[in-house]
Amino acid sequence: MSNQFAALVIIDMQRGMSDPAIGERNNLDAENNIQSLLTEWRKAGWPVVHVRHISRTPSSPFWAGQPGAEFQPALAPQPDEHVVEKNVPCAFTHSGLERWLHAREIKRLVIVGVSTSNSVEATARTAGNLGFDTHVVADATFTFAKQDYAGTYRTADEVHAMSLANLEGEYAAIVSSDKALTLLLI
């Protein structure tokens, strides 16, 4: 592969992320948008990387062997697609992902998945710092409501918007699914 190709990096789209017990989330169409991007990436024959979080905590739904750790069926990897397992938010940490991308001369990344304020943001920051041309797809990522450090409740939309603002321009370009599809034409 040459640097003209963009890898679609799908972060933590596991069964456990669709559990309502996790809390209020935003972007209810994110899975559909990820599926659309995945379909187009596969048609184009471009590289796809599936990232899966494997928890270090036995009681976690993301503990290896638990149903929550499995990929969502509609977004499961095909045999020729790369799978990265991680146990920290950043998909680059101790995973070999950077080496895998460099070996294929992939310099452009399109990041989708969950959660915007955790693994997506951590991975995008690292990708930008490592010099990858990084794009985060705003409508193909989502996050959850939480209290900020001052104790103020923030909706999932607010948390999502702040995470994207943290990334924009410094670590990544923030794009829509439609804009991400134009990368296939470059």
PDB file of N, CA, C and O in Angstrom, residues 6-77:
ATOM      1  N   ALA A   6      -5.984   5.531   2.761  1.00  0.00           N
ATOM      2  CA  ALA A   6      -6.330   5.857   4.143  1.00  0.00           C
ATOM      3  C   ALA A   6      -6.834   4.586   4.805  1.00  0.00           C
ATOM      4  O   ALA A   6      -7.646   3.858   4.224  1.00  0.00           O
ATOM      5  N   ALA A   7      -6.366   4.320   5.989  1.00  0.00           N
ATOM      6  CA  ALA A   7      -6.874   3.191   6.764  1.00  0.00           C
ATOM      7  C   ALA A   7      -8.073   3.663   7.573  1.00  0.00           C
ATOM      8  O   ALA A   7      -8.038   4.727   8.199  1.00  0.00           O
ATOM      9  N   LEU A   8      -9.129   2.869   7.553  1.00  0.00           N
ATOM     10  CA  LEU A   8     -10.289   3.107   8.413  1.00  0.00           C
ATOM     11  C   LEU A   8     -10.007   2.394   9.727  1.00  0.00           C
ATOM     12  O   LEU A   8      -9.817   1.178   9.746  1.00  0.00           O
ATOM     13  N   VAL A   9      -9.951   3.158  10.813  1.00  0.00           N
ATOM     14  CA  VAL A   9      -9.655   2.613  12.140  1.00  0.00           C
ATOM     15  C   VAL A   9     -10.954   2.655  12.948  1.00  0.00           C
ATOM     16  O   VAL A   9     -11.445   3.738  13.287  1.00  0.00           O
ATOM     17  N   ILE A  10     -11.488   1.483  13.249  1.00  0.00           N
ATOM     18  CA  ILE A  10     -12.767   1.357  13.958  1.00  0.00           C
ATOM     19  C   ILE A  10     -12.457   0.990  15.405  1.00  0.00           C
ATOM     20  O   ILE A  10     -11.958  -0.098  15.680  1.00  0.00           O
ATOM     21  N   ILE A  11     -12.766   1.896  16.319  1.00  0.00           N
ATOM     22  CA  ILE A  11     -12.359   1.733  17.708  1.00  0.00           C
ATOM     23  C   ILE A  11     -13.497   1.230  18.594  1.00  0.00           C
ATOM     24  O   ILE A  11     -14.564   1.844  18.670  1.00  0.00           O
ATOM     25  N   ASP A  12     -13.244   0.107  19.241  1.00  0.00           N
ATOM     26  CA  ASP A  12     -14.061  -0.434  20.338  1.00  0.00           C
ATOM     27  C   ASP A  12     -15.543  -0.628  20.021  1.00  0.00           C
ATOM     28  O   ASP A  12     -16.393  -0.480  20.913  1.00  0.00           O
ATOM     29  N   MET A  13     -15.850  -0.991  18.805  1.00  0.00           N
ATOM     30  CA  MET A  13     -17.250  -1.244  18.462  1.00  0.00           C
ATOM     31  C   MET A  13     -17.594  -2.683  18.858  1.00  0.00           C
ATOM     32  O   MET A  13     -17.772  -3.571  18.031  1.00  0.00           O
ATOM     33  N   GLN A  14     -17.708  -2.842  20.167  1.00  0.00           N
ATOM     34  CA  GLN A  14     -17.953  -4.138  20.786  1.00  0.00           C
ATOM     35  C   GLN A  14     -19.361  -4.188  21.353  1.00  0.00           C
ATOM     36  O   GLN A  14     -19.997  -3.155  21.578  1.00  0.00           O
ATOM     37  N   ARG A  15     -19.824  -5.388  21.609  1.00  0.00           N
ATOM     38  CA  ARG A  15     -21.198  -5.563  22.109  1.00  0.00           C
ATOM     39  C   ARG A  15     -21.447  -4.787  23.404  1.00  0.00           C
ATOM     40  O   ARG A  15     -22.527  -4.256  23.611  1.00  0.00           O
ATOM     41  N   GLY A  16     -20.462  -4.735  24.264  1.00  0.00           N
ATOM     42  CA  GLY A  16     -20.627  -4.047  25.543  1.00  0.00           C
ATOM     43  C   GLY A  16     -20.905  -2.563  25.409  1.00  0.00           C
ATOM     44  O   GLY A  16     -21.484  -1.952  26.303  1.00  0.00           O
ATOM     45  N   MET A  17     -20.532  -1.968  24.290  1.00  0.00           N
ATOM     46  CA  MET A  17     -20.758  -0.530  24.086  1.00  0.00           C
ATOM     47  C   MET A  17     -22.216  -0.225  23.779  1.00  0.00           C
ATOM     48  O   MET A  17     -22.620   0.926  23.837  1.00  0.00           O
ATOM     49  N   SER A  18     -23.003  -1.222  23.453  1.00  0.00           N
ATOM     50  CA  SER A  18     -24.420  -0.979  23.168  1.00  0.00           C
ATOM     51  C   SER A  18     -25.307  -1.273  24.375  1.00  0.00           C
ATOM     52  O   SER A  18     -26.523  -1.204  24.273  1.00  0.00           O
ATOM     53  N   ASP A  19     -24.698  -1.552  25.507  1.00  0.00           N
ATOM     54  CA  ASP A  19     -25.448  -1.827  26.735  1.00  0.00           C
ATOM     55  C   ASP A  19     -25.998  -0.514  27.291  1.00  0.00           C
ATOM     56  O   ASP A  19     -25.233   0.404  27.593  1.00  0.00           O
ATOM     57  N   PRO A  20     -27.321  -0.386  27.440  1.00  0.00           N
ATOM     58  CA  PRO A  20     -27.904   0.854  27.964  1.00  0.00           C
ATOM     59  C   PRO A  20     -27.405   1.222  29.365  1.00  0.00           C
ATOM     60  O   PRO A  20     -27.457   2.380  29.755  1.00  0.00           O
ATOM     61  N   ALA A  21     -26.890   0.245  30.105  1.00  0.00           N
ATOM     62  CA  ALA A  21     -26.395   0.524  31.453  1.00  0.00           C
ATOM     63  C   ALA A  21     -25.180   1.446  31.440  1.00  0.00           C
ATOM     64  O   ALA A  21     -24.848   2.052  32.462  1.00  0.00           O
ATOM     65  N   ILE A  22     -24.525   1.580  30.312  1.00  0.00           N
ATOM     66  CA  ILE A  22     -23.352   2.466  30.234  1.00  0.00           C
ATOM     67  C   ILE A  22     -23.770   3.916  30.424  1.00  0.00           C
ATOM     68  O   ILE A  22     -23.015   4.711  30.925  1.00  0.00           O
ATOM     69  N   GLY A  23     -24.988   4.243  30.036  1.00  0.00           N
ATOM     70  CA  GLY A  23     -25.477   5.600  30.259  1.00  0.00           C
ATOM     71  C   GLY A  23     -25.877   6.302  28.974  1.00  0.00           C
ATOM     72  O   GLY A  23     -25.804   5.743  27.881  1.00  0.00           O
ATOM     73  N   GLU A  24     -26.299   7.557  29.165  1.00  0.00           N
ATOM     74  CA  GLU A  24     -26.758   8.385  28.050  1.00  0.00           C
ATOM     75  C   GLU A  24     -25.633   8.594  27.046  1.00  0.00           C
ATOM     76  O   GLU A  24     -24.523   8.927  27.410  1.00  0.00           O
ATOM     77  N   ARG A  25     -25.939   8.378  25.776  1.00  0.00           N
ATOM     78  CA  ARG A  25     -24.953   8.576  24.722  1.00  0.00           C
ATOM     79  C   ARG A  25     -25.509   9.503  23.655  1.00  0.00           C
ATOM     80  O   ARG A  25     -26.695   9.812  23.646  1.00  0.00           O
ATOM     81  N   ASN A  26     -24.662   9.908  22.760  1.00  0.00           N
ATOM     82  CA  ASN A  26     -25.097  10.751  21.638  1.00  0.00           C
ATOM     83  C   ASN A  26     -24.916   9.985  20.330  1.00  0.00           C
ATOM     84  O   ASN A  26     -24.526   8.811  20.344  1.00  0.00           O
ATOM     85  N   ASN A  27     -25.198  10.645  19.224  1.00  0.00           N
ATOM     86  CA  ASN A  27     -24.999  10.097  17.883  1.00  0.00           C
ATOM     87  C   ASN A  27     -25.587   8.693  17.722  1.00  0.00           C
ATOM     88  O   ASN A  27     -24.872   7.732  17.434  1.00  0.00           O
ATOM     89  N   LEU A  28     -26.877   8.586  17.870  1.00  0.00           N
ATOM     90  CA  LEU A  28     -27.526   7.284  17.766  1.00  0.00           C
ATOM     91  C   LEU A  28     -27.393   6.660  16.375  1.00  0.00           C
ATOM     92  O   LEU A  28     -27.606   5.459  16.216  1.00  0.00           O
ATOM     93  N   ASP A  29     -27.022   7.451  15.378  1.00  0.00           N
ATOM     94  CA  ASP A  29     -26.797   6.922  14.030  1.00  0.00           C
ATOM     95  C   ASP A  29     -25.335   6.556  13.784  1.00  0.00           C
ATOM     96  O   ASP A  29     -24.977   6.181  12.658  1.00  0.00           O
ATOM     97  N   ALA A  30     -24.484   6.650  14.784  1.00  0.00           N
ATOM     98  CA  ALA A  30     -23.052   6.396  14.584  1.00  0.00           C
ATOM     99  C   ALA A  30     -22.788   5.013  13.999  1.00  0.00           C
ATOM    100  O   ALA A  30     -21.991   4.866  13.063  1.00  0.00           O
ATOM    101  N   GLU A  31     -23.454   3.987  14.514  1.00  0.00           N
ATOM    102  CA  GLU A  31     -23.219   2.627  14.007  1.00  0.00           C
ATOM    103  C   GLU A  31     -23.568   2.513  12.526  1.00  0.00           C
ATOM    104  O   GLU A  31     -22.845   1.865  11.766  1.00  0.00           O
ATOM    105  N   ASN A  32     -24.670   3.142  12.121  1.00  0.00           N
ATOM    106  CA  ASN A  32     -25.052   3.126  10.702  1.00  0.00           C
ATOM    107  C   ASN A  32     -24.010   3.841   9.850  1.00  0.00           C
ATOM    108  O   ASN A  32     -23.675   3.386   8.746  1.00  0.00           O
ATOM    109  N   ASN A  33     -23.499   4.964  10.356  1.00  0.00           N
ATOM    110  CA  ASN A  33     -22.479   5.706   9.620  1.00  0.00           C
ATOM    111  C   ASN A  33     -21.172   4.918   9.539  1.00  0.00           C
ATOM    112  O   ASN A  33     -20.516   4.915   8.493  1.00  0.00           O
ATOM    113  N   ILE A  34     -20.816   4.246  10.622  1.00  0.00           N
ATOM    114  CA  ILE A  34     -19.620   3.404  10.603  1.00  0.00           C
ATOM    115  C   ILE A  34     -19.798   2.272   9.597  1.00  0.00           C
ATOM    116  O   ILE A  34     -18.896   1.976   8.801  1.00  0.00           O
ATOM    117  N   GLN A  35     -20.972   1.656   9.608  1.00  0.00           N
ATOM    118  CA  GLN A  35     -21.261   0.565   8.668  1.00  0.00           C
ATOM    119  C   GLN A  35     -21.152   1.043   7.223  1.00  0.00           C
ATOM    120  O   GLN A  35     -20.586   0.347   6.375  1.00  0.00           O
ATOM    121  N   SER A  36     -21.672   2.222   6.937  1.00  0.00           N
ATOM    122  CA  SER A  36     -21.591   2.774   5.579  1.00  0.00           C
ATOM    123  C   SER A  36     -20.145   3.003   5.166  1.00  0.00           C
ATOM    124  O   SER A  36     -19.748   2.671   4.039  1.00  0.00           O
ATOM    125  N   LEU A  37     -19.355   3.568   6.064  1.00  0.00           N
ATOM    126  CA  LEU A  37     -17.937   3.788   5.764  1.00  0.00           C
ATOM    127  C   LEU A  37     -17.218   2.455   5.562  1.00  0.00           C
ATOM    128  O   LEU A  37     -16.431   2.300   4.616  1.00  0.00           O
ATOM    129  N   LEU A  38     -17.493   1.508   6.434  1.00  0.00           N
ATOM    130  CA  LEU A  38     -16.856   0.196   6.336  1.00  0.00           C
ATOM    131  C   LEU A  38     -17.188  -0.468   4.997  1.00  0.00           C
ATOM    132  O   LEU A  38     -16.302  -1.021   4.328  1.00  0.00           O
ATOM    133  N   THR A  39     -18.434  -0.382   4.584  1.00  0.00           N
ATOM    134  CA  THR A  39     -18.850  -0.954   3.302  1.00  0.00           C
ATOM    135  C   THR A  39     -18.063  -0.330   2.151  1.00  0.00           C
ATOM    136  O   THR A  39     -17.553  -1.038   1.272  1.00  0.00           O
ATOM    137  N   GLU A  40     -17.942   0.990   2.160  1.00  0.00           N
ATOM    138  CA  GLU A  40     -17.229   1.679   1.081  1.00  0.00           C
ATOM    139  C   GLU A  40     -15.734   1.374   1.117  1.00  0.00           C
ATOM    140  O   GLU A  40     -15.102   1.224   0.068  1.00  0.00           O
ATOM    141  N   TRP A  41     -15.155   1.294   2.309  1.00  0.00           N
ATOM    142  CA  TRP A  41     -13.722   0.964   2.431  1.00  0.00           C
ATOM    143  C   TRP A  41     -13.464  -0.437   1.869  1.00  0.00           C
ATOM    144  O   TRP A  41     -12.482  -0.652   1.166  1.00  0.00           O
ATOM    145  N   ARG A  42     -14.348  -1.347   2.202  1.00  0.00           N
ATOM    146  CA  ARG A  42     -14.193  -2.714   1.693  1.00  0.00           C
ATOM    147  C   ARG A  42     -14.335  -2.754   0.170  1.00  0.00           C
ATOM    148  O   ARG A  42     -13.574  -3.444  -0.499  1.00  0.00           O
ATOM    149  N   LYS A  43     -15.302  -2.031  -0.375  1.00  0.00           N
ATOM    150  CA  LYS A  43     -15.476  -1.991  -1.836  1.00  0.00           C
ATOM    151  C   LYS A  43     -14.218  -1.463  -2.518  1.00  0.00           C
ATOM    152  O   LYS A  43     -13.840  -1.939  -3.589  1.00  0.00           O
ATOM    153  N   ALA A  44     -13.604  -0.448  -1.908  1.00  0.00           N
ATOM    154  CA  ALA A  44     -12.408   0.164  -2.482  1.00  0.00           C
ATOM    155  C   ALA A  44     -11.156  -0.690  -2.264  1.00  0.00           C
ATOM    156  O   ALA A  44     -10.127  -0.440  -2.886  1.00  0.00           O
ATOM    157  N   GLY A  45     -11.247  -1.673  -1.369  1.00  0.00           N
ATOM    158  CA  GLY A  45     -10.091  -2.502  -1.072  1.00  0.00           C
ATOM    159  C   GLY A  45      -9.049  -1.801  -0.214  1.00  0.00           C
ATOM    160  O   GLY A  45      -7.879  -2.174  -0.213  1.00  0.00           O
ATOM    161  N   TRP A  46      -9.500  -0.782   0.514  1.00  0.00           N
ATOM    162  CA  TRP A  46      -8.588  -0.025   1.368  1.00  0.00           C
ATOM    163  C   TRP A  46      -8.464  -0.711   2.719  1.00  0.00           C
ATOM    164  O   TRP A  46      -9.356  -1.462   3.134  1.00  0.00           O
ATOM    165  N   PRO A  47      -7.394  -0.448   3.451  1.00  0.00           N
ATOM    166  CA  PRO A  47      -7.157  -1.137   4.727  1.00  0.00           C
ATOM    167  C   PRO A  47      -8.146  -0.735   5.821  1.00  0.00           C
ATOM    168  O   PRO A  47      -8.511   0.432   5.946  1.00  0.00           O
ATOM    169  N   VAL A  48      -8.536  -1.748   6.586  1.00  0.00           N
ATOM    170  CA  VAL A  48      -9.430  -1.554   7.728  1.00  0.00           C
ATOM    171  C   VAL A  48      -8.749  -2.144   8.956  1.00  0.00           C
ATOM    172  O   VAL A  48      -8.217  -3.256   8.903  1.00  0.00           O
ATOM    173  N   VAL A  49      -8.771  -1.376  10.040  1.00  0.00           N
ATOM    174  CA  VAL A  49      -8.207  -1.818  11.314  1.00  0.00           C
ATOM    175  C   VAL A  49      -9.337  -1.820  12.339  1.00  0.00           C
ATOM    176  O   VAL A  49     -10.005  -0.801  12.539  1.00  0.00           O
ATOM    177  N   HIS A  50      -9.549  -2.953  12.988  1.00  0.00           N
ATOM    178  CA  HIS A  50     -10.553  -3.077  14.045  1.00  0.00           C
ATOM    179  C   HIS A  50      -9.821  -3.103  15.382  1.00  0.00           C
ATOM    180  O   HIS A  50      -8.945  -3.946  15.584  1.00  0.00           O
ATOM    181  N   VAL A  51     -10.183  -2.191  16.255  1.00  0.00           N
ATOM    182  CA  VAL A  51      -9.557  -2.107  17.571  1.00  0.00           C
ATOM    183  C   VAL A  51     -10.554  -2.624  18.594  1.00  0.00           C
ATOM    184  O   VAL A  51     -11.727  -2.240  18.588  1.00  0.00           O
ATOM    185  N   ARG A  52     -10.052  -3.495  19.473  1.00  0.00           N
ATOM    186  CA  ARG A  52     -10.914  -4.079  20.504  1.00  0.00           C
ATOM    187  C   ARG A  52     -10.271  -3.853  21.866  1.00  0.00           C
ATOM    188  O   ARG A  52      -9.103  -4.155  22.070  1.00  0.00           O
ATOM    189  N   HIS A  53     -11.089  -3.335  22.796  1.00  0.00           N
ATOM    190  CA  HIS A  53     -10.611  -3.137  24.162  1.00  0.00           C
ATOM    191  C   HIS A  53     -10.798  -4.432  24.954  1.00  0.00           C
ATOM    192  O   HIS A  53     -11.891  -4.983  25.002  1.00  0.00           O
ATOM    193  N   ILE A  54      -9.723  -4.895  25.542  1.00  0.00           N
ATOM    194  CA  ILE A  54      -9.760  -6.058  26.431  1.00  0.00           C
ATOM    195  C   ILE A  54      -9.351  -5.562  27.815  1.00  0.00           C
ATOM    196  O   ILE A  54      -8.211  -5.166  28.022  1.00  0.00           O
ATOM    197  N   SER A  55     -10.290  -5.577  28.732  1.00  0.00           N
ATOM    198  CA  SER A  55     -10.070  -5.031  30.069  1.00  0.00           C
ATOM    199  C   SER A  55      -9.120  -5.897  30.891  1.00  0.00           C
ATOM    200  O   SER A  55      -9.029  -7.112  30.704  1.00  0.00           O
ATOM    201  N   ARG A  56      -8.440  -5.247  31.812  1.00  0.00           N
ATOM    202  CA  ARG A  56      -7.584  -5.936  32.776  1.00  0.00           C
ATOM    203  C   ARG A  56      -8.353  -6.294  34.049  1.00  0.00           C
ATOM    204  O   ARG A  56      -7.800  -6.880  34.970  1.00  0.00           O
ATOM    205  N   THR A  57      -9.636  -5.922  34.096  1.00  0.00           N
ATOM    206  CA  THR A  57     -10.468  -6.129  35.280  1.00  0.00           C
ATOM    207  C   THR A  57     -11.428  -7.293  35.033  1.00  0.00           C
ATOM    208  O   THR A  57     -12.302  -7.202  34.159  1.00  0.00           O
ATOM    209  N   PRO A  58     -11.296  -8.379  35.783  1.00  0.00           N
ATOM    210  CA  PRO A  58     -12.138  -9.562  35.542  1.00  0.00           C
ATOM    211  C   PRO A  58     -13.648  -9.304  35.574  1.00  0.00           C
ATOM    212  O   PRO A  58     -14.394  -9.964  34.871  1.00  0.00           O
ATOM    213  N   SER A  59     -14.101  -8.325  36.349  1.00  0.00           N
ATOM    214  CA  SER A  59     -15.538  -8.055  36.437  1.00  0.00           C
ATOM    215  C   SER A  59     -16.057  -7.185  35.285  1.00  0.00           C
ATOM    216  O   SER A  59     -17.255  -6.956  35.178  1.00  0.00           O
ATOM    217  N   SER A  60     -15.196  -6.713  34.416  1.00  0.00           N
ATOM    218  CA  SER A  60     -15.582  -5.840  33.319  1.00  0.00           C
ATOM    219  C   SER A  60     -16.301  -6.619  32.218  1.00  0.00           C
ATOM    220  O   SER A  60     -15.932  -7.750  31.911  1.00  0.00           O
ATOM    221  N   PRO A  61     -17.295  -5.994  31.575  1.00  0.00           N
ATOM    222  CA  PRO A  61     -17.926  -6.638  30.422  1.00  0.00           C
ATOM    223  C   PRO A  61     -16.952  -6.777  29.244  1.00  0.00           C
ATOM    224  O   PRO A  61     -17.225  -7.494  28.293  1.00  0.00           O
ATOM    225  N   PHE A  62     -15.816  -6.111  29.317  1.00  0.00           N
ATOM    226  CA  PHE A  62     -14.815  -6.160  28.257  1.00  0.00           C
ATOM    227  C   PHE A  62     -13.659  -7.097  28.595  1.00  0.00           C
ATOM    228  O   PHE A  62     -12.631  -7.091  27.924  1.00  0.00           O
ATOM    229  N   TRP A  63     -13.830  -7.920  29.638  1.00  0.00           N
ATOM    230  CA  TRP A  63     -12.846  -8.945  29.983  1.00  0.00           C
ATOM    231  C   TRP A  63     -12.859  -9.987  28.875  1.00  0.00           C
ATOM    232  O   TRP A  63     -13.919 -10.345  28.353  1.00  0.00           O
ATOM    233  N   ALA A  64     -11.701 -10.488  28.510  1.00  0.00           N
ATOM    234  CA  ALA A  64     -11.600 -11.482  27.435  1.00  0.00           C
ATOM    235  C   ALA A  64     -12.562 -12.646  27.699  1.00  0.00           C
ATOM    236  O   ALA A  64     -12.650 -13.146  28.812  1.00  0.00           O
ATOM    237  N   GLY A  65     -13.281 -13.050  26.677  1.00  0.00           N
ATOM    238  CA  GLY A  65     -14.216 -14.169  26.782  1.00  0.00           C
ATOM    239  C   GLY A  65     -15.630 -13.765  27.166  1.00  0.00           C
ATOM    240  O   GLY A  65     -16.545 -14.578  27.045  1.00  0.00           O
ATOM    241  N   GLN A  66     -15.829 -12.533  27.620  1.00  0.00           N
ATOM    242  CA  GLN A  66     -17.171 -12.052  27.963  1.00  0.00           C
ATOM    243  C   GLN A  66     -17.887 -11.605  26.684  1.00  0.00           C
ATOM    244  O   GLN A  66     -17.245 -11.094  25.754  1.00  0.00           O
ATOM    245  N   PRO A  67     -19.214 -11.748  26.622  1.00  0.00           N
ATOM    246  CA  PRO A  67     -19.946 -11.313  25.424  1.00  0.00           C
ATOM    247  C   PRO A  67     -19.712  -9.841  25.080  1.00  0.00           C
ATOM    248  O   PRO A  67     -19.677  -9.475  23.907  1.00  0.00           O
ATOM    249  N   GLY A  68     -19.542  -8.998  26.093  1.00  0.00           N
ATOM    250  CA  GLY A  68     -19.325  -7.566  25.849  1.00  0.00           C
ATOM    251  C   GLY A  68     -18.033  -7.261  25.124  1.00  0.00           C
ATOM    252  O   GLY A  68     -17.895  -6.211  24.496  1.00  0.00           O
ATOM    253  N   ALA A  69     -17.068  -8.156  25.185  1.00  0.00           N
ATOM    254  CA  ALA A  69     -15.779  -7.938  24.516  1.00  0.00           C
ATOM    255  C   ALA A  69     -15.819  -8.302  23.036  1.00  0.00           C
ATOM    256  O   ALA A  69     -14.914  -7.937  22.287  1.00  0.00           O
ATOM    257  N   GLU A  70     -16.868  -8.997  22.615  1.00  0.00           N
ATOM    258  CA  GLU A  70     -16.978  -9.403  21.213  1.00  0.00           C
ATOM    259  C   GLU A  70     -17.336  -8.204  20.333  1.00  0.00           C
ATOM    260  O   GLU A  70     -18.011  -7.280  20.766  1.00  0.00           O
ATOM    261  N   PHE A  71     -16.892  -8.243  19.080  1.00  0.00           N
ATOM    262  CA  PHE A  71     -17.259  -7.198  18.133  1.00  0.00           C
ATOM    263  C   PHE A  71     -18.756  -7.246  17.868  1.00  0.00           C
ATOM    264  O   PHE A  71     -19.365  -8.310  17.872  1.00  0.00           O
ATOM    265  N   GLN A  72     -19.353  -6.078  17.628  1.00  0.00           N
ATOM    266  CA  GLN A  72     -20.741  -6.042  17.201  1.00  0.00           C
ATOM    267  C   GLN A  72     -20.809  -6.768  15.858  1.00  0.00           C
ATOM    268  O   GLN A  72     -19.994  -6.499  14.970  1.00  0.00           O
ATOM    269  N   PRO A  73     -21.749  -7.677  15.685  1.00  0.00           N
ATOM    270  CA  PRO A  73     -21.782  -8.510  14.471  1.00  0.00           C
ATOM    271  C   PRO A  73     -21.747  -7.721  13.156  1.00  0.00           C
ATOM    272  O   PRO A  73     -21.042  -8.118  12.226  1.00  0.00           O
ATOM    273  N   ALA A  74     -22.459  -6.625  13.065  1.00  0.00           N
ATOM    274  CA  ALA A  74     -22.504  -5.855  11.817  1.00  0.00           C
ATOM    275  C   ALA A  74     -21.173  -5.194  11.490  1.00  0.00           C
ATOM    276  O   ALA A  74     -20.931  -4.799  10.349  1.00  0.00           O
ATOM    277  N   LEU A  75     -20.305  -5.072  12.495  1.00  0.00           N
ATOM    278  CA  LEU A  75     -19.026  -4.391  12.298  1.00  0.00           C
ATOM    279  C   LEU A  75     -17.840  -5.322  12.532  1.00  0.00           C
ATOM    280  O   LEU A  75     -16.706  -4.871  12.685  1.00  0.00           O
ATOM    281  N   ALA A  76     -18.097  -6.612  12.549  1.00  0.00           N
ATOM    282  CA  ALA A  76     -17.037  -7.593  12.822  1.00  0.00           C
ATOM    283  C   ALA A  76     -16.017  -7.612  11.685  1.00  0.00           C
ATOM    284  O   ALA A  76     -16.362  -7.416  10.520  1.00  0.00           O
ATOM    285  N   PRO A  77     -14.763  -7.850  12.026  1.00  0.00           N
ATOM    286  CA  PRO A  77     -13.723  -7.888  10.991  1.00  0.00           C
ATOM    287  C   PRO A  77     -13.850  -9.088  10.064  1.00  0.00           C
ATOM    288  O   PRO A  77     -14.317 -10.150  10.470  1.00  0.00           O
TER     289      PRO A  77
END
